[in-house]
Amino acid sequence: MGFLIKFFIRDGIQSRRTLWLGILGLFPVGLALILRLFSSPLARQGIEAAALFPRIGFLLFLHFLMPLVAVFIGSGLIADEVEGRTLPYLLVRPIPRAVLVMSKALAGWLTSAVILAISIAAVHAILALPGGLDVWWGDLGEFLRILGVLLLGLAAYTAFFGMLGALLKHPVLAGLLFTFGWENMVSFFPGNVKFFTIVHYLHTLFPHMRQFQSQNIQTQLLSFIIKTRGTAPALAIGILVALTAVFTGGMVLVLMTREYRLDEV
Amino acid sequence: MPIYEETYRSWEGSLIPRPRTWRVIGKTGIRLLWKKGMILFILLAYIPFFVRAVQIYLMTRFGEGTPLAEAVQSLKINADFFHGFLQGQWLYLILILIFAGAGLVANDRKYNALTIYFSKPVGFWDYASGKLLIIAFYGALVTLIPAWLLFIIKVMVSQDAAFLNQYYYIPFSILAYFLMVVASLGVLILALSAAARSTRSAAVFYFAILTFPEIIRGILSRIPEAGLFSLNAVLRQAGAGLFGVSRPYVFSPILAWLVLIGVSGLSVLILHWRVRPTEVIK
């Protein structure tokens, strides 16, 4: 399995997909640089660049970059091989399909995790370091917690979109609709419906989550009427790990049971 | 005629100076996409239309003039209602543009079909217009057509012509908004499809380009000019002018129009640069 992971990582690094991923990862870094360059005019508007890190972590990484990277990587795990008509060559190798899928998923997760980690570490450094090493050190715990949440989420989303990629003809659209449609719509909604999202469990683990919750009067009124149970952090971690395992299992199952006919591609 | 006189004969027909090849490209693309199951996305995009249609009926028949309708502005059927409906179609429109447009040029480049296109009497503008027609058709199905239908429903369920007299310009505003969206978002997806070789990259990048600036706008909400980087905000601001409703942002609408023209111009340049009959393979 180790060899396979190394092989898929090497294969992934040489692909244009990783280049596009790297460019995506540069988006927040560019924003952090702009914030730092214009820190004085921003300060006059009452915006402290360093204090924006949790907000950037939440809006830009948790709700934008991480799911988008997962859609990009996850949906291509099986679909790329089908589109490139290389799946039969992989499947005829004397390797169990479960090992093949898990290696691909792990390699994809590792590649995107490194890009995501570099991106958020750069943003954190750009925003916090000008305040001094003490500020950077002081925020390190929060940074590591956000990074941990992102990596957990990345694993669950990558496996989920990988399963969609094995099942559907248009996994990217389905992934975008799920993440930016369904999850955005219900994750802040009171009641039990949010338990059917992945992002709810990430919200449970995200530091300072209260400041991002909706101040909308209608939502507050609904929260008052519909009592919502919270999720304990340990349970949220357990559910995320379980979801990753279930979706990876689903991917394996689809690959084992489905017949991919290349003339239909 | 003796066989020795059977020589080359000149063609005696008349040449059509500009055969409408763009229409052929467009119609073929529309048909192919329809067969790929586009109907499912379109049906999904029509859910808000049905909700709004019910709202129009209930408000026109029972709600108008009631204290509730006077108190809640969002229930009123006016120019804001139609502008709001088109804004609400944003996610569906983006997904349909991705579905329809992400592979339009990328697949032609991937399978070296551009050489085949340009070996026929097809120029760059024919090719680009044909592809844009596909996007415009599916874009119209989720914005222009339902918005026009809502307007017709409102006019038909109204008991007098007061609404029509007051808001007769709305169908033109809807049309102008639709053309603005196709000229900016439609050309942008074609440009990204031309820039990326894979459909997936084009789709993800298109989504990123539209979403990322909107998030920045959210983060820097205290700086109004940050909205100029967001195509969503720019379209809202320009669209508000078309519908004659209050502007949602404080930045100048002229700047919003300039941004839209800039995005369209840049997209056409990228398209022109990437769509070539022959490509040197390194």
Coordinates of C-alpha atoms in Angstrom, one line a residue:
Chain A
M1 CA 0.0 0.0 0.0
G2 CA 2.9 2.3 0.8
F3 CA 4.3 1.9 -2.7
L4 CA 0.8 2.6 -4.2
I5 CA 0.4 5.8 -2.1
K6 CA 3.9 7.0 -3.2
F7 CA 3.0 6.2 -6.8
F8 CA -0.3 8.1 -6.7
I9 CA 1.3 11.0 -4.9
R10 CA 4.1 11.2 -7.5
D11 CA 1.5 10.9 -10.3
G12 CA -0.6 13.6 -8.7
I13 CA 2.2 16.0 -8.2
Q14 CA 3.1 15.8 -11.9
S15 CA -0.4 16.5 -13.0
R16 CA -1.9 19.8 -14.0
R17 CA -4.6 19.3 -11.3
T18 CA -2.0 19.9 -8.5
L19 CA -0.9 23.1 -10.3
W20 CA -4.5 24.3 -10.3
L21 CA -4.8 23.3 -6.7
G22 CA -1.7 25.3 -5.9
I23 CA -3.2 28.3 -7.6
L24 CA -6.4 27.9 -5.6
G25 CA -4.3 27.7 -2.4
L26 CA -2.7 31.0 -3.3
F27 CA -6.1 32.9 -3.3
P28 CA -6.2 33.3 0.5
V29 CA -2.5 34.0 0.6
G30 CA -3.0 36.8 -1.9
L31 CA -5.8 38.2 0.2
A32 CA -3.7 38.1 3.4
L33 CA -0.9 40.0 1.6
I34 CA -3.3 42.6 0.4
L35 CA -4.7 42.9 4.0
R36 CA -1.2 43.3 5.3
L37 CA -0.2 45.9 2.6
F38 CA -3.2 48.0 3.3
S39 CA -3.2 47.4 7.1
S40 CA -3.0 51.2 7.9
P41 CA -6.0 52.3 5.8
L42 CA -7.9 49.2 7.0
A43 CA -7.1 50.1 10.7
R44 CA -8.6 53.6 10.0
Q45 CA -11.8 51.7 9.0
G46 CA -11.7 49.8 12.2
I47 CA -10.4 46.6 10.7
E48 CA -7.4 44.9 12.4
A49 CA -5.7 42.5 9.9
A50 CA -4.5 40.1 12.6
A51 CA -7.9 39.8 14.2
L52 CA -9.4 38.7 10.8
F53 CA -7.7 35.2 11.0
P54 CA -10.5 33.3 12.6
R55 CA -13.0 34.9 10.1
I56 CA -10.7 34.0 7.2
G57 CA -10.3 30.5 8.6
F58 CA -14.1 30.1 8.8
L59 CA -15.3 31.8 5.7
L60 CA -12.5 31.3 3.3
F61 CA -11.0 28.0 4.4
L62 CA -13.9 26.0 6.0
H63 CA -16.7 27.2 3.8
F64 CA -14.8 27.8 0.5
L65 CA -11.3 26.4 -0.1
M66 CA -11.5 23.1 1.8
P67 CA -14.8 21.9 0.2
L68 CA -13.7 23.2 -3.2
V69 CA -10.4 21.4 -3.0
A70 CA -12.2 18.2 -1.8
V71 CA -14.6 18.5 -4.8
F72 CA -11.7 18.9 -7.1
I73 CA -9.6 16.0 -5.8
G74 CA -12.4 13.7 -4.6
S75 CA -14.5 13.8 -7.7
G76 CA -11.5 12.9 -9.8
L77 CA -10.4 9.9 -7.7
I78 CA -12.3 7.3 -9.8
A79 CA -13.8 9.6 -12.5
D80 CA -10.4 10.7 -13.8
E81 CA -9.5 7.0 -14.5
V82 CA -12.9 6.5 -16.2
E83 CA -12.6 9.6 -18.3
G84 CA -9.0 8.8 -19.2
R85 CA -10.0 5.2 -20.0
T86 CA -7.2 3.9 -17.7
L87 CA -9.4 2.2 -15.1
P88 CA -9.2 -1.2 -16.7
Y89 CA -5.4 -1.1 -16.6
L90 CA -5.6 -0.4 -12.9
L91 CA -8.2 -3.0 -12.2
V92 CA -6.3 -5.8 -13.9
R93 CA -3.3 -5.4 -11.6
P94 CA -3.1 -8.0 -8.9
I95 CA -4.1 -5.5 -6.2
P96 CA -7.3 -5.7 -4.1
R97 CA -9.7 -3.0 -5.2
A98 CA -10.1 -1.8 -1.6
V99 CA -6.3 -1.2 -1.3
L100 CA -6.4 0.6 -4.7
V101 CA -9.2 2.9 -3.7
M102 CA -7.8 3.6 -0.2
S103 CA -4.3 4.4 -1.6
K104 CA -5.8 6.8 -4.2
A105 CA -8.0 8.5 -1.6
L106 CA -5.1 8.7 0.9
A107 CA -2.7 10.1 -1.8
G108 CA -5.3 12.7 -2.8
W109 CA -6.0 13.7 0.8
L110 CA -2.3 14.0 1.5
T111 CA -1.6 16.2 -1.5
S112 CA -4.5 18.5 -0.9
A113 CA -3.8 18.5 2.9
V114 CA -0.3 19.7 2.3
I115 CA -1.5 22.5 -0.1
L116 CA -4.2 23.5 2.4
A117 CA -1.8 23.5 5.3
I118 CA 0.8 25.6 3.5
S119 CA -1.9 28.0 2.5
I120 CA -3.4 28.5 5.9
A121 CA 0.0 28.6 7.6
A122 CA 1.1 31.3 5.2
V123 CA -2.0 33.3 5.9
H124 CA -1.6 32.9 9.6
A125 CA 2.1 34.0 9.4
I126 CA 1.4 37.0 7.2
L127 CA -1.4 38.2 9.4
A128 CA 0.1 37.4 12.8
L129 CA 3.9 37.8 12.4
P130 CA 4.0 41.6 11.9
G131 CA 2.5 41.8 15.4
G132 CA 5.6 40.0 16.8
L133 CA 6.5 36.4 17.5
D134 CA 4.5 36.6 20.7
V135 CA 1.3 37.2 18.8
W136 CA 2.1 34.4 16.4
W137 CA 2.9 32.0 19.2
G138 CA -0.2 33.1 21.1
D139 CA -2.4 32.3 18.2
L140 CA -0.7 29.0 17.4
G141 CA -3.1 26.9 19.4
E142 CA -6.1 28.4 17.6
F143 CA -4.3 27.9 14.3
L144 CA -3.6 24.3 15.0
R145 CA -7.1 23.6 16.0
I146 CA -8.5 25.3 12.8
L147 CA -6.0 23.2 10.8
G148 CA -7.1 20.0 12.5
V149 CA -10.7 20.8 11.7
L150 CA -9.9 21.5 8.1
L151 CA -7.9 18.3 7.7
L152 CA -10.7 16.2 9.3
G153 CA -13.2 17.9 7.0
L154 CA -11.0 17.4 4.0
A155 CA -10.9 13.7 4.7
A156 CA -14.7 13.3 5.0
Y157 CA -15.4 15.5 2.0
T158 CA -12.8 13.9 -0.2
A159 CA -14.2 10.4 0.6
F160 CA -17.8 11.6 0.0
F161 CA -17.0 13.3 -3.3
G162 CA -14.9 10.3 -4.3
M163 CA -18.0 8.1 -3.8
L164 CA -20.0 10.6 -5.9
G165 CA -17.3 10.5 -8.6
A166 CA -17.6 6.7 -8.7
L167 CA -21.4 6.8 -8.8
L168 CA -22.4 9.8 -10.9
K169 CA -21.6 11.2 -14.3
H170 CA -21.4 14.8 -13.1
P171 CA -19.8 14.6 -9.6
V172 CA -18.5 18.1 -9.6
L173 CA -21.9 19.6 -10.0
A174 CA -23.4 17.3 -7.5
G175 CA -20.6 18.1 -5.1
L176 CA -21.0 21.9 -5.6
L177 CA -24.8 21.6 -5.1
F178 CA -24.3 19.6 -1.9
T179 CA -21.7 21.8 -0.4
F180 CA -22.7 25.3 -1.5
G181 CA -26.4 24.6 -1.8
W182 CA -27.6 22.1 0.7
E183 CA -25.0 22.6 3.4
N184 CA -25.0 26.3 3.2
M185 CA -28.8 26.3 3.4
V186 CA -29.3 24.1 6.4
S187 CA -26.1 24.1 8.4
F188 CA -27.2 27.2 10.4
F189 CA -30.9 26.2 10.5
P190 CA -32.3 25.2 13.8
G191 CA -33.6 21.7 14.3
N192 CA -32.2 18.3 13.4
V193 CA -31.8 18.8 9.7
K194 CA -28.3 20.0 10.1
F195 CA -27.2 16.6 11.3
F196 CA -27.5 15.6 7.7
T197 CA -24.5 17.8 6.7
I198 CA -20.8 17.3 7.2
V199 CA -20.1 20.9 8.0
H200 CA -22.2 20.8 11.1
Y201 CA -19.7 18.5 12.8
L202 CA -16.9 20.8 11.7
H203 CA -18.8 23.8 13.1
T204 CA -18.9 21.9 16.5
L205 CA -15.1 21.7 16.5
F206 CA -14.3 25.1 15.1
P207 CA -13.0 27.6 17.7
H208 CA -15.1 30.8 18.4
M209 CA -18.0 29.3 16.5
R210 CA -20.5 31.5 18.3
Q211 CA -19.3 34.7 16.6
F212 CA -20.2 33.2 13.2
Q213 CA -23.7 32.1 14.1
S214 CA -26.5 34.0 12.5
Q215 CA -27.6 37.2 14.2
N216 CA -30.7 37.2 12.0
I217 CA -33.8 37.8 14.1
Q218 CA -35.8 35.2 12.1
T219 CA -33.1 32.5 12.7
Q220 CA -32.9 33.4 16.4
L221 CA -36.7 33.2 16.7
L222 CA -36.6 29.8 15.0
S223 CA -33.9 28.6 17.3
F224 CA -36.1 29.6 20.2
I225 CA -39.1 27.7 18.9
I226 CA -37.2 24.7 17.6
K227 CA -34.9 23.5 20.3
T228 CA -31.6 22.3 18.9
R229 CA -29.4 19.7 20.5
G230 CA -25.7 20.3 20.2
T231 CA -23.0 17.7 19.4
A232 CA -20.2 17.0 21.7
P233 CA -16.7 17.6 20.2
A234 CA -15.6 14.0 20.8
L235 CA -18.8 12.7 19.1
A236 CA -18.3 15.1 16.2
I237 CA -14.8 13.8 15.7
G238 CA -16.1 10.2 15.9
I239 CA -18.8 11.0 13.4
L240 CA -16.4 12.6 10.9
V241 CA -14.0 9.6 11.1
A242 CA -17.0 7.2 10.7
L243 CA -18.3 9.2 7.7
T244 CA -14.8 9.1 6.1
A245 CA -14.7 5.3 6.6
V246 CA -18.3 4.8 5.3
F247 CA -17.8 7.0 2.2
T248 CA -14.5 5.3 1.5
G249 CA -16.2 1.9 1.9
G250 CA -18.9 3.1 -0.4
M251 CA -16.3 4.0 -3.0
V252 CA -14.8 0.5 -2.8
L253 CA -18.2 -1.1 -3.0
V254 CA -19.1 0.9 -6.1
L255 CA -15.8 0.0 -7.8
M256 CA -16.4 -3.7 -6.9
T257 CA -19.9 -3.9 -8.1
R258 CA -20.2 -1.5 -10.9
E259 CA -19.2 -2.4 -14.4
Y260 CA -17.5 0.5 -16.2
R261 CA -18.0 0.2 -19.9
L262 CA -15.5 2.4 -21.7
D263 CA -17.7 2.6 -24.8
E264 CA -20.1 4.6 -22.7
V265 CA -17.6 7.2 -21.6
Chain B
M1 CA -22.9 14.5 -74.6
P2 CA -19.9 12.6 -75.8
I3 CA -17.6 11.3 -73.1
Y4 CA -14.6 13.3 -74.3
E5 CA -16.6 16.5 -73.6
E6 CA -17.2 15.5 -70.0
T7 CA -14.6 17.7 -68.5
Y8 CA -14.5 19.8 -65.3
R9 CA -17.5 22.0 -65.1
S10 CA -17.5 25.2 -63.1
W11 CA -20.0 25.5 -60.3
E12 CA -22.7 27.7 -61.4
G13 CA -24.5 28.3 -58.0
S14 CA -24.2 31.4 -55.9
L15 CA -22.0 31.6 -52.9
I16 CA -23.5 32.6 -49.5
P17 CA -20.9 35.1 -48.2
R18 CA -21.5 34.1 -44.5
P19 CA -23.1 30.8 -43.9
R20 CA -24.7 30.8 -40.5
T21 CA -22.4 28.2 -39.1
W22 CA -22.7 29.6 -35.6
R23 CA -26.3 28.5 -35.6
V24 CA -25.4 25.0 -36.5
I25 CA -22.8 24.8 -33.8
G26 CA -25.3 26.3 -31.3
K27 CA -28.2 24.0 -32.2
T28 CA -26.0 20.9 -32.1
G29 CA -24.6 21.8 -28.7
I30 CA -28.0 22.5 -27.3
R31 CA -29.3 19.2 -28.5
L32 CA -26.3 17.3 -27.2
L33 CA -26.6 18.9 -23.8
W34 CA -30.3 18.2 -23.6
K35 CA -29.6 14.5 -24.2
K36 CA -27.1 14.6 -21.3
G37 CA -29.9 15.2 -18.8
M38 CA -30.0 18.9 -18.6
I39 CA -33.7 18.7 -17.9
L40 CA -33.0 17.6 -14.3
F41 CA -31.1 20.7 -13.5
I42 CA -33.7 22.9 -15.1
L43 CA -36.5 21.3 -13.2
L44 CA -34.5 21.9 -10.0
A45 CA -34.0 25.5 -11.0
Y46 CA -37.8 25.9 -11.4
I47 CA -38.6 25.3 -7.7
P48 CA -38.2 29.0 -6.8
F49 CA -40.4 29.9 -9.8
F50 CA -43.3 27.8 -8.6
V51 CA -42.9 29.3 -5.1
R52 CA -42.9 32.8 -6.5
A53 CA -45.9 32.0 -8.8
V54 CA -47.9 30.9 -5.8
Q55 CA -46.8 34.0 -3.9
I56 CA -48.0 36.2 -6.9
Y57 CA -51.3 34.5 -6.9
L58 CA -51.9 34.7 -3.2
M59 CA -50.7 38.2 -2.9
T60 CA -52.7 39.4 -5.9
R61 CA -55.9 37.7 -4.9
F62 CA -55.9 38.0 -1.1
G63 CA -52.9 40.0 0.1
E64 CA -52.9 43.3 -1.6
G65 CA -53.8 46.2 0.7
T66 CA -53.7 44.1 3.8
P67 CA -51.7 45.2 6.8
L68 CA -49.3 42.2 6.4
A69 CA -48.5 43.1 2.8
E70 CA -47.9 46.7 3.8
A71 CA -45.6 45.7 6.6
V72 CA -43.5 43.1 4.9
Q73 CA -41.9 44.7 1.8
S74 CA -40.6 41.3 0.5
L75 CA -44.1 40.1 -0.1
K76 CA -45.0 42.9 -2.5
I77 CA -45.0 42.2 -6.2
N78 CA -43.0 45.1 -7.7
A79 CA -39.7 45.6 -9.6
D80 CA -37.8 44.5 -6.5
F81 CA -39.6 41.2 -6.6
F82 CA -38.4 40.4 -10.1
H83 CA -34.9 41.7 -9.4
G84 CA -34.9 39.5 -6.2
F85 CA -36.1 36.5 -8.2
L86 CA -33.3 36.8 -10.7
Q87 CA -30.8 37.2 -7.8
G88 CA -32.2 34.1 -6.2
Q89 CA -31.5 32.1 -9.4
W90 CA -27.8 32.8 -8.9
L91 CA -26.7 29.3 -7.7
Y92 CA -28.9 27.5 -10.3
L93 CA -27.6 29.7 -13.0
I94 CA -24.0 29.1 -12.0
L95 CA -24.5 25.4 -11.9
I96 CA -26.2 25.3 -15.2
L97 CA -23.5 27.5 -16.8
I98 CA -20.9 25.1 -15.4
F99 CA -22.8 22.1 -16.7
A100 CA -23.4 23.7 -20.1
G101 CA -20.2 25.6 -20.5
A102 CA -17.3 24.1 -18.7
G103 CA -16.6 21.4 -21.4
L104 CA -17.6 23.4 -24.4
V105 CA -14.2 24.5 -25.5
A106 CA -12.1 22.3 -23.1
N107 CA -13.4 19.1 -24.8
D108 CA -12.8 20.5 -28.3
R109 CA -9.2 21.3 -27.3
K110 CA -8.8 18.0 -25.5
Y111 CA -9.9 15.9 -28.5
N112 CA -8.2 18.2 -31.1
A113 CA -11.6 19.0 -32.6
L114 CA -10.7 22.7 -33.2
T115 CA -8.7 21.7 -36.3
I116 CA -11.8 20.0 -37.7
Y117 CA -14.0 23.0 -36.9
F118 CA -11.6 25.4 -38.6
S119 CA -11.0 23.3 -41.6
K120 CA -14.6 24.1 -42.5
P121 CA -15.8 27.6 -43.3
V122 CA -15.9 28.5 -39.6
G123 CA -14.2 31.5 -38.2
F124 CA -13.4 32.4 -34.6
W125 CA -16.5 34.5 -34.2
D126 CA -18.7 31.8 -35.7
Y127 CA -17.3 29.3 -33.2
A128 CA -17.5 31.6 -30.2
S129 CA -21.0 32.8 -31.1
G130 CA -22.2 29.2 -31.6
K131 CA -20.8 28.2 -28.2
L132 CA -22.3 31.3 -26.6
L133 CA -25.7 30.5 -28.1
I134 CA -25.7 27.2 -26.2
I135 CA -24.9 29.0 -22.9
A136 CA -27.5 31.7 -23.6
F137 CA -30.2 29.2 -24.4
Y138 CA -29.8 27.3 -21.1
G139 CA -29.2 30.6 -19.2
A140 CA -32.4 31.9 -20.6
L141 CA -34.3 28.8 -19.4
V142 CA -33.5 29.5 -15.8
T143 CA -33.6 33.4 -15.8
L144 CA -35.3 35.0 -18.7
I145 CA -38.1 32.6 -19.3
P146 CA -39.3 32.1 -15.7
A147 CA -39.0 35.8 -15.0
W148 CA -41.1 36.6 -18.0
L149 CA -43.6 33.9 -17.1
L150 CA -43.9 35.4 -13.6
F151 CA -44.6 38.8 -15.1
I152 CA -47.2 37.3 -17.4
I153 CA -48.8 35.4 -14.4
K154 CA -49.0 38.6 -12.4
V155 CA -50.6 40.5 -15.3
M156 CA -53.1 37.7 -15.9
V157 CA -54.2 37.3 -12.3
S158 CA -54.5 41.1 -11.7
Q159 CA -58.0 42.4 -11.8
D160 CA -57.0 45.7 -13.5
A161 CA -54.2 47.1 -15.6
A162 CA -52.6 49.1 -12.7
F163 CA -49.7 46.8 -12.4
L164 CA -49.0 46.7 -16.2
N165 CA -49.2 50.5 -16.4
Q166 CA -46.8 51.0 -13.5
Y167 CA -44.3 48.2 -14.4
Y168 CA -44.6 47.9 -18.2
Y169 CA -40.8 48.2 -18.4
I170 CA -40.0 45.1 -16.4
P171 CA -39.9 42.6 -19.3
F172 CA -37.3 44.8 -20.9
S173 CA -35.3 45.1 -17.7
I174 CA -35.4 41.3 -17.4
L175 CA -34.1 41.0 -21.0
A176 CA -31.4 43.5 -20.4
Y177 CA -30.4 41.8 -17.2
F178 CA -30.2 38.4 -19.0
L179 CA -28.0 39.9 -21.8
M180 CA -25.7 41.4 -19.2
V181 CA -25.4 38.0 -17.4
V182 CA -24.7 36.2 -20.6
A183 CA -22.2 38.7 -21.8
S184 CA -20.3 38.6 -18.6
L185 CA -20.8 35.1 -16.9
G186 CA -21.3 33.3 -20.2
V187 CA -18.2 34.6 -21.9
L188 CA -16.2 34.0 -18.7
I189 CA -17.1 30.3 -18.5
L190 CA -16.1 30.0 -22.2
A191 CA -12.8 31.7 -21.5
L192 CA -12.1 29.4 -18.6
S193 CA -13.1 26.4 -20.6
A194 CA -10.6 27.5 -23.2
A195 CA -7.9 28.1 -20.7
A196 CA -8.3 24.7 -18.9
R197 CA -7.9 21.5 -20.7
S198 CA -10.2 19.6 -18.4
T199 CA -13.9 20.2 -17.7
R200 CA -13.4 19.7 -14.0
S201 CA -10.7 22.4 -13.7
A202 CA -12.8 24.9 -15.6
A203 CA -15.8 24.1 -13.4
V204 CA -13.9 24.4 -10.1
F205 CA -12.1 27.6 -11.2
Y206 CA -15.2 29.2 -12.5
F207 CA -16.9 28.5 -9.2
A208 CA -13.9 29.8 -7.3
I209 CA -13.7 33.0 -9.3
L210 CA -17.3 33.8 -8.6
T211 CA -17.3 32.8 -4.9
F212 CA -13.9 33.9 -3.6
P213 CA -14.4 37.7 -4.1
E214 CA -17.9 37.4 -2.6
I215 CA -16.3 35.9 0.5
I216 CA -13.7 38.7 0.6
R217 CA -16.6 41.2 0.3
G218 CA -18.1 39.4 3.4
I219 CA -14.9 39.6 5.3
L220 CA -14.3 43.3 4.4
S221 CA -17.9 44.3 4.7
R222 CA -16.9 47.6 6.2
I223 CA -15.2 48.6 3.0
P224 CA -17.9 49.2 0.3
E225 CA -15.4 49.2 -2.6
A226 CA -14.5 45.6 -1.9
G227 CA -17.8 44.7 -3.7
L228 CA -16.2 45.8 -7.0
F229 CA -14.1 42.6 -7.0
S230 CA -17.2 40.4 -6.7
L231 CA -19.0 39.7 -9.9
N232 CA -22.1 38.9 -7.9
A233 CA -22.1 42.3 -6.2
V234 CA -21.3 44.0 -9.5
L235 CA -24.2 42.3 -11.3
R236 CA -26.6 43.2 -8.4
Q237 CA -25.5 46.8 -8.5
A238 CA -25.8 47.1 -12.3
G239 CA -29.1 45.1 -12.2
A240 CA -30.6 47.4 -9.6
G241 CA -30.1 50.3 -12.1
L242 CA -31.9 48.2 -14.9
F243 CA -34.9 47.5 -12.6
G244 CA -35.0 51.0 -11.1
V245 CA -34.7 49.7 -7.6
S246 CA -32.6 51.0 -4.7
R247 CA -28.9 50.1 -5.1
P248 CA -27.7 47.4 -2.7
Y249 CA -24.1 48.8 -2.5
V250 CA -22.6 52.3 -2.3
F251 CA -20.0 52.0 -5.0
S252 CA -20.7 53.7 -8.3
P253 CA -22.9 51.8 -10.9
I254 CA -20.7 53.2 -13.6
L255 CA -17.7 51.4 -12.0
A256 CA -19.9 48.2 -11.9
W257 CA -20.6 48.5 -15.6
L258 CA -16.9 49.1 -16.3
V259 CA -16.0 46.0 -14.3
L260 CA -18.5 43.9 -16.3
I261 CA -17.1 45.3 -19.6
G262 CA -13.6 44.6 -18.4
V263 CA -14.4 41.0 -17.5
S264 CA -16.2 40.4 -20.8
G265 CA -13.3 42.0 -22.8
L266 CA -10.7 40.0 -20.9
S267 CA -12.6 36.8 -21.4
V268 CA -12.9 37.4 -25.2
L269 CA -9.2 38.0 -25.3
I270 CA -8.4 34.7 -23.5
L271 CA -10.9 32.9 -25.8
H272 CA -9.2 34.4 -28.9
W273 CA -5.8 33.5 -27.6
R274 CA -6.7 29.9 -26.8
V275 CA -9.0 29.0 -29.6
R276 CA -6.7 28.4 -32.6
P277 CA -7.1 26.0 -35.5
T278 CA -3.7 24.5 -34.9
E279 CA -1.7 24.0 -31.8
V280 CA 2.0 23.4 -31.4
I281 CA 2.4 20.3 -29.2
K282 CA 5.5 20.6 -27.1

